[in-house]
XYZ file of C-alpha atoms in Angstrom:
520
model
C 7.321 18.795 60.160
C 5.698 20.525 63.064
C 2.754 22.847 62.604
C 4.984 26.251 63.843
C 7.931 24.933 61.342
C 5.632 25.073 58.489
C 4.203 28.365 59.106
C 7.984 29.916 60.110
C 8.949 28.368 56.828
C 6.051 30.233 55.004
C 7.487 33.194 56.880
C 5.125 36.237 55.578
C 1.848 34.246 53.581
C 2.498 36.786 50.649
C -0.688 37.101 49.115
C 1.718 36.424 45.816
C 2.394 32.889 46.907
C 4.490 32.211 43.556
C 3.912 28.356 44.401
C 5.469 28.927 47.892
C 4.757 25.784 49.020
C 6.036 23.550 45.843
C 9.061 25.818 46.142
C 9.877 25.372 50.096
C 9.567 21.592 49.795
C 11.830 21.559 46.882
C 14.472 23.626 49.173
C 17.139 22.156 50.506
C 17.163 21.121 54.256
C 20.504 19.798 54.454
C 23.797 20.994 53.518
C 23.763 19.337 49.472
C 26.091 16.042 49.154
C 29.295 16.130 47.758
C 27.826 13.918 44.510
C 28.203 15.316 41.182
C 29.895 18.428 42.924
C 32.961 17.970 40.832
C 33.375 21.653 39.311
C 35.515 20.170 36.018
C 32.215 17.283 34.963
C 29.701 20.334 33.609
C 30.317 23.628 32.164
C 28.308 26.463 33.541
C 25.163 27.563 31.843
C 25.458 30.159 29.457
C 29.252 29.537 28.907
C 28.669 29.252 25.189
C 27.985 31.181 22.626
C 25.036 30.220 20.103
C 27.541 29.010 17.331
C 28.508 26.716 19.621
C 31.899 28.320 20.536
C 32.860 29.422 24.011
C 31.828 32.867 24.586
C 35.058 34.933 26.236
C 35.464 35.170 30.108
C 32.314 37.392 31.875
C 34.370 40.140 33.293
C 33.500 41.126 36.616
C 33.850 43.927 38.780
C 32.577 43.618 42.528
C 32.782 44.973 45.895
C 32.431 42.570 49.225
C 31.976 41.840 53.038
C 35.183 40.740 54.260
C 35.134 39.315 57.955
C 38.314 37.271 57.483
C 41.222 36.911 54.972
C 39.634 36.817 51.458
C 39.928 34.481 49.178
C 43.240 35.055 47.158
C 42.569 35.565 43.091
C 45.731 33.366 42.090
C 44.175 30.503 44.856
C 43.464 27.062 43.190
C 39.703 27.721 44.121
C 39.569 30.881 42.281
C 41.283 29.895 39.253
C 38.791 26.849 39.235
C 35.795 29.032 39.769
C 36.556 31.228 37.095
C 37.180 28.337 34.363
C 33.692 26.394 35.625
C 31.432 30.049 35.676
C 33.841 31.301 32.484
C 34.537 34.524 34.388
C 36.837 36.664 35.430
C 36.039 38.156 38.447
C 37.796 40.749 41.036
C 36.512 41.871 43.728
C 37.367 45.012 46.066
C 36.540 43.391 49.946
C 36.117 45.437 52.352
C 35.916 45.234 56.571
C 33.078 43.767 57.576
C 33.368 46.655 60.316
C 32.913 49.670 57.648
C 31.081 48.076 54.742
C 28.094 49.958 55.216
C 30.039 52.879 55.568
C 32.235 52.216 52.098
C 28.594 51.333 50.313
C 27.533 54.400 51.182
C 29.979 56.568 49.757
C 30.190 54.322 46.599
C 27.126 54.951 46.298
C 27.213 58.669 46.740
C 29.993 58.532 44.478
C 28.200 56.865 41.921
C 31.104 54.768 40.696
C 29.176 51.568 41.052
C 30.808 48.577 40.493
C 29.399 45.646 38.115
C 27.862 43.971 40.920
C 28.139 44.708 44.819
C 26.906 42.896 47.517
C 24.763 44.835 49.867
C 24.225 43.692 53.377
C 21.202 45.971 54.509
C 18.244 46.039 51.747
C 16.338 48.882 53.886
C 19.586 51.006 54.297
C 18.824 54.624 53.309
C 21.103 55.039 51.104
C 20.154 51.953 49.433
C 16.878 52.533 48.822
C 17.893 56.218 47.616
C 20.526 54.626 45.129
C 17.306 52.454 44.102
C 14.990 54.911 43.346
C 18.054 57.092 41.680
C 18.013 54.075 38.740
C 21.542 52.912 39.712
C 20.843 49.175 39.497
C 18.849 47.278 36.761
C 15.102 46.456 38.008
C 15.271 42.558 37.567
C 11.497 42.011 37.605
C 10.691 41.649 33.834
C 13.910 39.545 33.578
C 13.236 37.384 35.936
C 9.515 36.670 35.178
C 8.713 33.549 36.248
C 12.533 31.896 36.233
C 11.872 29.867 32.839
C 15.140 31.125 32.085
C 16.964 31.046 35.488
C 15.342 27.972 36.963
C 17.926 27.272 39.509
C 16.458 30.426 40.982
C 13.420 29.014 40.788
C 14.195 25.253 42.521
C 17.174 26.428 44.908
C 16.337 29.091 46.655
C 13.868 30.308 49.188
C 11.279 31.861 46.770
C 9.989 34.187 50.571
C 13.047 35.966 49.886
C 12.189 37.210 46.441
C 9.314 38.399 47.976
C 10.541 40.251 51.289
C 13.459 41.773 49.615
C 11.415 43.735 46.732
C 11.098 47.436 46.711
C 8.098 48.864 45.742
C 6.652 45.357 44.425
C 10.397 45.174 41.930
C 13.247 42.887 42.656
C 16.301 44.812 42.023
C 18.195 42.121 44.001
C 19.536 38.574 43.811
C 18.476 37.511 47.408
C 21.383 35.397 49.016
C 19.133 32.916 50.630
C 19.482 30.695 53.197
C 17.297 29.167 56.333
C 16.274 31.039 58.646
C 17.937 29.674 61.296
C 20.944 31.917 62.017
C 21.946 33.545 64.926
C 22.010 32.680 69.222
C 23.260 34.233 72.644
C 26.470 32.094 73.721
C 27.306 31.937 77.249
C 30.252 30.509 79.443
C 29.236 27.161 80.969
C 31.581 26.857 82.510
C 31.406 30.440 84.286
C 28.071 29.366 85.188
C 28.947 26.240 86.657
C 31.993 27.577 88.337
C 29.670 30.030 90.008
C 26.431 27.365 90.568
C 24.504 29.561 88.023
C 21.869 27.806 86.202
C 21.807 28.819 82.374
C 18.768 31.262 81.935
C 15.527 31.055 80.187
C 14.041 34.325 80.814
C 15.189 37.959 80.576
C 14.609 38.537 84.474
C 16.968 35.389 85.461
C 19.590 36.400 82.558
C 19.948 39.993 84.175
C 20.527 38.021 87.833
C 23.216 35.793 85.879
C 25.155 39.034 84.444
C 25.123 40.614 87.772
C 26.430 37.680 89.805
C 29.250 37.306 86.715
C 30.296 40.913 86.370
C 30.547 41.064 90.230
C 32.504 37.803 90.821
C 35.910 36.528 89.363
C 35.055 33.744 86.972
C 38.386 33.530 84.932
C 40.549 33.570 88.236
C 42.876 36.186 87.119
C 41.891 37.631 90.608
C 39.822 40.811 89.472
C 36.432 42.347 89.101
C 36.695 42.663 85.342
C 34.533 40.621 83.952
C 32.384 41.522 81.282
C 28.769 40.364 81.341
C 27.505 41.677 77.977
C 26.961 43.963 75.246
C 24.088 45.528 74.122
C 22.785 43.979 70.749
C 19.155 45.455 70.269
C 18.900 43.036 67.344
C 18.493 39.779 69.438
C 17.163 41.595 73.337
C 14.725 44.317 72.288
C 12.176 41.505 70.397
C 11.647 40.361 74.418
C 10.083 43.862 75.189
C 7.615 44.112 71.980
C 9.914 45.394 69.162
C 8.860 42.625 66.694
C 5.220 43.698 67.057
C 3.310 46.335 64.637
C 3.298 49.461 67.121
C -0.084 51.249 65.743
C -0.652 55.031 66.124
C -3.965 56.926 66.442
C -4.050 56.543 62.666
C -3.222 52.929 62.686
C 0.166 54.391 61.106
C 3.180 52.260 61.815
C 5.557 53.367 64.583
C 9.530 52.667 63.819
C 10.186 50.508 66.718
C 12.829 52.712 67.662
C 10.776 55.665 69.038
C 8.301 53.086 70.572
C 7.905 52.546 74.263
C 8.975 48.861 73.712
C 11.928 50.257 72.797
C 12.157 52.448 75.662
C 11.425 48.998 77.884
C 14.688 47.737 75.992
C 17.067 50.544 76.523
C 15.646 50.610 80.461
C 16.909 46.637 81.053
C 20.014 47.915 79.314
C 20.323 50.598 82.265
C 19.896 48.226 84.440
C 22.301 46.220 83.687
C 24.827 48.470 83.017
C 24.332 50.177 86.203
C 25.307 46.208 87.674
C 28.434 46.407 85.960
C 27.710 43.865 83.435
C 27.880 46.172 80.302
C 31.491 47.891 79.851
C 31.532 51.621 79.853
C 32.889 52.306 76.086
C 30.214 49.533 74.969
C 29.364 51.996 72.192
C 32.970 52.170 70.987
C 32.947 48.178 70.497
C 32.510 47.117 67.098
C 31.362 43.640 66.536
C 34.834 42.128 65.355
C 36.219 43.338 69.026
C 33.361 41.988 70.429
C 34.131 38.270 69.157
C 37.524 39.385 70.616
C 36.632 40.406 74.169
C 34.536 37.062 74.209
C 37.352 34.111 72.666
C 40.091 36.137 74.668
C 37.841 35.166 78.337
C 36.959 39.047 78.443
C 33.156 38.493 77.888
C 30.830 35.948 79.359
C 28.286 36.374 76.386
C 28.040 36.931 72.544
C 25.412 36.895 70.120
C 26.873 35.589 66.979
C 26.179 32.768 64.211
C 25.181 29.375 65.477
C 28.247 27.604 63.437
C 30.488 29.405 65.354
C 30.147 27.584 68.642
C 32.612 24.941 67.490
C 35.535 27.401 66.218
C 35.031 29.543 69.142
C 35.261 27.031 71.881
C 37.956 25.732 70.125
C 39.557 28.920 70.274
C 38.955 29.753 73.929
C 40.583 26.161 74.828
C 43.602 27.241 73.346
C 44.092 29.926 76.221
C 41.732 28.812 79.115
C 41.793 24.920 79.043
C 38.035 23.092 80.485
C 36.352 26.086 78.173
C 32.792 25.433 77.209
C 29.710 27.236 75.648
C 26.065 26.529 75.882
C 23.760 28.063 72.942
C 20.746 30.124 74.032
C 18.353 30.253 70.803
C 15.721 32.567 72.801
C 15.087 34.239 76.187
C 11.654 34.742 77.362
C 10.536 38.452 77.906
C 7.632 40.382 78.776
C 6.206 40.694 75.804
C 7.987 38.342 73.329
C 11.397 36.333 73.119
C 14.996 37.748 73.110
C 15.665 35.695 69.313
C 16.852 36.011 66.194
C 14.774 34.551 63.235
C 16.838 35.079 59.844
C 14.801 36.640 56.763
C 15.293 33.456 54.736
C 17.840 35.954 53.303
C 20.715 38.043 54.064
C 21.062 41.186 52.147
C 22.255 40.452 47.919
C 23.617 41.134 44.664
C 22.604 44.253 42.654
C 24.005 45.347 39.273
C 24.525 48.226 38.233
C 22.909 50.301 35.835
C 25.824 50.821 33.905
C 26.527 47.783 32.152
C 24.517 47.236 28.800
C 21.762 44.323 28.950
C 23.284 41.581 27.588
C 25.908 41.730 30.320
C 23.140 42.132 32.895
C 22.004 38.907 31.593
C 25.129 36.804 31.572
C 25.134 38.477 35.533
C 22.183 36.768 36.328
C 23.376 33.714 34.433
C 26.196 33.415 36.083
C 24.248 33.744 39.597
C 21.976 31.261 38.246
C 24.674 28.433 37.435
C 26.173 29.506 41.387
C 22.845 28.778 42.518
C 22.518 24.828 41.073
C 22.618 22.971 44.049
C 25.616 20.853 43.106
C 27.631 23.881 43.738
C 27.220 24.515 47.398
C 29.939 22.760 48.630
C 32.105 24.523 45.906
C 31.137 27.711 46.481
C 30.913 27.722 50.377
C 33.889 25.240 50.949
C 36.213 25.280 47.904
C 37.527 22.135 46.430
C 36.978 18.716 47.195
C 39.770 16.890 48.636
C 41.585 20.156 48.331
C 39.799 22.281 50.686
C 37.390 19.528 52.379
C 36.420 16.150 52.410
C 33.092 15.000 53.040
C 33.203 13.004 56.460
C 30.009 11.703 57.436
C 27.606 13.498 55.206
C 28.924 16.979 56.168
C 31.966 19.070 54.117
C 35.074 18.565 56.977
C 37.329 21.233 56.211
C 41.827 20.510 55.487
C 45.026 22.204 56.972
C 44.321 24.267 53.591
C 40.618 24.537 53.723
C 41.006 26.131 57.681
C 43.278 28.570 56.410
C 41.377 29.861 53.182
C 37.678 29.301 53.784
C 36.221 31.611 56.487
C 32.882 33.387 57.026
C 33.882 35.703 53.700
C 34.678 32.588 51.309
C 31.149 32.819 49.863
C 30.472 36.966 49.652
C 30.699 37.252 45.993
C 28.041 34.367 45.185
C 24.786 33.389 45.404
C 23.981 29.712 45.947
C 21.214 27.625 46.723
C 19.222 27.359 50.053
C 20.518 25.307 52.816
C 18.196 25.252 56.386
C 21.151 24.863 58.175
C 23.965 26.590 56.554
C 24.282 29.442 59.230
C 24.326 26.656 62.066
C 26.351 23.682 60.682
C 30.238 23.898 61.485
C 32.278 22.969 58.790
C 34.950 22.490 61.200
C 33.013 20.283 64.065
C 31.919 16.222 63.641
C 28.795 15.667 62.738
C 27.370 15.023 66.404
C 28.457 17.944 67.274
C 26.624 19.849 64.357
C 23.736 17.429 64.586
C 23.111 18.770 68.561
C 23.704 21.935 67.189
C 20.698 21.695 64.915
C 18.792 20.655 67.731
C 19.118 23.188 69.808
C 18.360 25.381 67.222
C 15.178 23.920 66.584
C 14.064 25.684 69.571
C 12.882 28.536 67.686
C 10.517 26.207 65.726
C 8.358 26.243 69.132
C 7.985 29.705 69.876
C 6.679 32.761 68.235
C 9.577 33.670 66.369
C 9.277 36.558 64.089
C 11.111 38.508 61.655
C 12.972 41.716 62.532
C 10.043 44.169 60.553
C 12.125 46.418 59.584
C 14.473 44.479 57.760
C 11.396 44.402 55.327
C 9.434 47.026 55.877
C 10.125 50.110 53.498
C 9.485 53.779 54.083
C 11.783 56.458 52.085
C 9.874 59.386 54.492
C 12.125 57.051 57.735
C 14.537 57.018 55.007
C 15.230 60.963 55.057
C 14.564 61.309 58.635
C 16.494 58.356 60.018
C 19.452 59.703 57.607
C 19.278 63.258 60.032
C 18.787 61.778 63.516
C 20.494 58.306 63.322
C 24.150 59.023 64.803
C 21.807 61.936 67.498
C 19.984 58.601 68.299
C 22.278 56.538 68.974
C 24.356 58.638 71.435
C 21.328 59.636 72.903
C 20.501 55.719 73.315
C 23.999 55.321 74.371
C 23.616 58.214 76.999
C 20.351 56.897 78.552
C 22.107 53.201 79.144
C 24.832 55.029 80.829
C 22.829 57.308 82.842
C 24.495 60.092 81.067
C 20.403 61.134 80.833
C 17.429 60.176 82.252
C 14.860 57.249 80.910
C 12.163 60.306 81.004
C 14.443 62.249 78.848
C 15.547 59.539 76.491
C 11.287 58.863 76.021
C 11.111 63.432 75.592
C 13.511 62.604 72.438
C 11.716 59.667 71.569
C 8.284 62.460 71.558
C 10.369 64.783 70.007
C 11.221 63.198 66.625
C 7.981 61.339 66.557
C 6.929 64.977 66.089
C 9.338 65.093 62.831
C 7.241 65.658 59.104
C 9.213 62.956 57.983
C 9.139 60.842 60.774
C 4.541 61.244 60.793
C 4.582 60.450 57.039
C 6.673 57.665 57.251
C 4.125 55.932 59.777
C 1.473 55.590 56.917
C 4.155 54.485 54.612
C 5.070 51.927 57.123
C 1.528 50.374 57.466
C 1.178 50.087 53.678
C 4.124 48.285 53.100
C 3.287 45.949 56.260
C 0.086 45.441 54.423
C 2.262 44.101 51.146
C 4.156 42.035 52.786
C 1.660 40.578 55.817
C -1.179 40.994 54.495
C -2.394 38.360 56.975
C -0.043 39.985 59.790
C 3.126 38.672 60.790
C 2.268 34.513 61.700
């Protein structure tokens, strides 16, 4: 293991290293075998009851992401998930799309499920539900795992860490590596065109332009699309990922920075080329995946596993199809990448079950989380839903039709480095290369989106008031709808904002609780 590998896997040197190092060599690094993965050979912990008896079903409320078709209830896997976990669980899924936006009013409402996954740990109304006392503070309970200790040897302990709130865990981190996401690109667009695939942000702007001003699918018109913004994976080339320091040595939201600025100007630019589409703002992200398997788009930023499936896809339609994975583009002052948490959002419960069902909760997590279960609980059956082929789950007819990118919402399982890149549809050479190119981000200076950690209820309140102003006003500056000096006014205006000046001190002291050392 390289020198940059161990420190990305050490993500944030927490000055409460909780054994960090026993615990990240004791993650996995592989997707688990399919030995002892037999759900019928063990019963879950905490099944029975002291007297030996077995204690009745765990009944479970929960609420969700759904990207695809859900897992049916009356399904073989379900039926056998409940018996192993001795639970009976619904769940209310919801659109990927519009989660945040039913979490939030569930929230408001304050008709909290038992458990609910949330996706965004530093949403605002999150952290207001938090400090409201609607979900149990975990912290005592979870000590030091003695009495969940597949939390303890399964998962990435960094992500107990990053995803506290005010030094408390309220949630069950869903962990995973952090290898996640990439930019795909049409190869063969580029080769069609003699295009070179790009390293840098200067020579991927030349590649849009040519693309969105040629006729790369043949259907002989100027309609391609080049790309959409995604300030997620482009803005870390301009700075974003950086601590922005005030006079005060306050933190600066990266939004109102100049960095930021720097992003939303290459943005202009290119839509002002004709690579970006003019409703770009309109375009949630499951249309975007559509524009992009459909031979609309030459670009998408999505999870690496999903090269396979949507090459596959495009081949259906438009026959030679192929996609090369960008992992990072080189910018001015950083890389265009994505560099996963370790984490991605979790499970809370809510305050209004008694203890003892809190506890059986977190048992029930904690028997998800034995690493035997993986497979189960990310690919269903064996020999009903996959078959191991090689080392690697290989999904069935059944398996393609009922495990999708929502199979494993409702659980929490153990730590895999390369469960967001390995295809459980693609050979294992292909996932193997996959992994490779991947790997990439092992060699740069790949860092954490900060505020995905950092915590500041101040931004909170503010960013609640100016959020949807922003983002039209973000949206009118790529357009040209306004002027970058105006766009930089509003970002002087709001830095102006009580809330918005408080919330830069409360920025630096959480960046100071979770890098103490900086960001490495």
């Amino acid at each position: 293991m390289g020198k940059k590998r161990q420190r990305l896997l050490l993500v944030t040197c927490i000055t409460i290293t909780l054994s960090i190092l026993a615990a990240c060599s004791s993650t996995s690094t592989n997707t688990p075998s399919a030995s002892d993965n037999n759900p019928k050979e063990t019963n879950a912990p905490g099944a029975a009851a002291e007297n030996g008896e077995q204690e009745a079903p765990l009944v479970l409320k929960g609420m969700a992401n759904l990207y695809q078709q859900a897992p049916a209830k009356d399904s073989d896997f379900w039926k056998s998930m409940e018996k192993e976990f001795n639970v009976d669980y619904s769940v209310d899924w919801v659109p990927a799309d519009n989660y945040q936006q039913k979490l939030d009013l569930v929230l408001a409402s304050g008709d909290i499920p038992d458990i609910m996954q949330v996706t965004s740990i530093t949403a605002p109304s999150v952290l207001k539900a938090v400090k409201a006392g609607a979900f149990w503070d975990l912290t005592t309970e979870l000590g030091d795992f003695s009495k969940y200790p597949n939390f303890k040897q399964y998962t990435n302990q960094n992500a107990w860490v990053l995803s506290k709130v005010n030094g408390e865990n309220y949630f069950i981190p869903r962990t995973r590596g952090n290898l996640d996401s990439a930019l795909f690109i049409r190869q063969d667009w580029l080769d069609k065109l003699n295009l070179q695939v790009p390293t840098t942000i200067e020579e991927f702007e030349n590649v849009m332009k040519v693309i969105a001003q040629s006729d790369p699918d043949g259907n002989g018109k100027i309609d391609t699309i080049g790309t959409i913004p995604v300030s997620g994976f482009f803005a870390a080339a301009f700075g974003t990922r950086d601590p922005f320091r005030d006079s005060n040595g306050g933190i600066i939201h990266a939004n109102l920075t100049s960095n930021y600025a720097d992003y939303v100007q290459y943005m202009r630019d290119l839509y002002a080329d004709g690579a970006i589409p003019k409703e770009f703002a309109l375009i949630n992200g499951t249309q975007q995946q559509e524009m992009f398997t459909t031979g609309r788009s030459a670009t998408f930023v999505k999870n690496a596993w999903h090269k396979y499936d949507m090459e596959q896809d495009l081949q259906k339609t438009q026959p030679g199809a192929k996609l090369t994975l960008i992992p990072y583009l080189e910018g001015p002052k950083g890389y265009a990448h994505i560099y996963d948490l370790g984490y991605f959002g979790g499970m809370v419960i809510s305050k209004k079950v008694d203890e003892k069902k809190m506890q059986r909760i977190l048992q029930f997590f904690n028997a998800t989380t034995d690493e035997k279960y993986y497979n189960f609980v990310n690919f269903g059956i064996e020999g009903v839903n996959y078959t191991m082929q090689d080392g690697f789950p290989s999904l069935t007819d059944l398996g393609k039709k009922e495990v999708n990118s929502s199979f494993n919402a409702p659980f929490i399982f153990s730590t895999a480095e390369f469960a967001k890149v390995d295809s459980p549809l693609a050979p294992m050479s292909y996932n193997l290369q996959t992994r490779e190119e991947m790997k990439a981000l092992y060699d740069i200076d790949a860092k954490v989106e900060l505020f995905n950690v950092l915590q500041s209820d101040s931004w909170s309140s503010a960013w609640s008031r100016v959020q949807d102003e922003f983002e039209s006003m973000e949206a009118k500056a790529i357009t040209g709808a306004i002027s970058m000096d105006e766009f930089r006014a509003y970002q002087e205006k709001l830095l102006q904002d009580p809330d918005v000046i408080k919330s830069a001190t409360e920025f630096a002291a959480s960046y100071d609780q979770f890098f103490p050392g900086g960001q490495k």
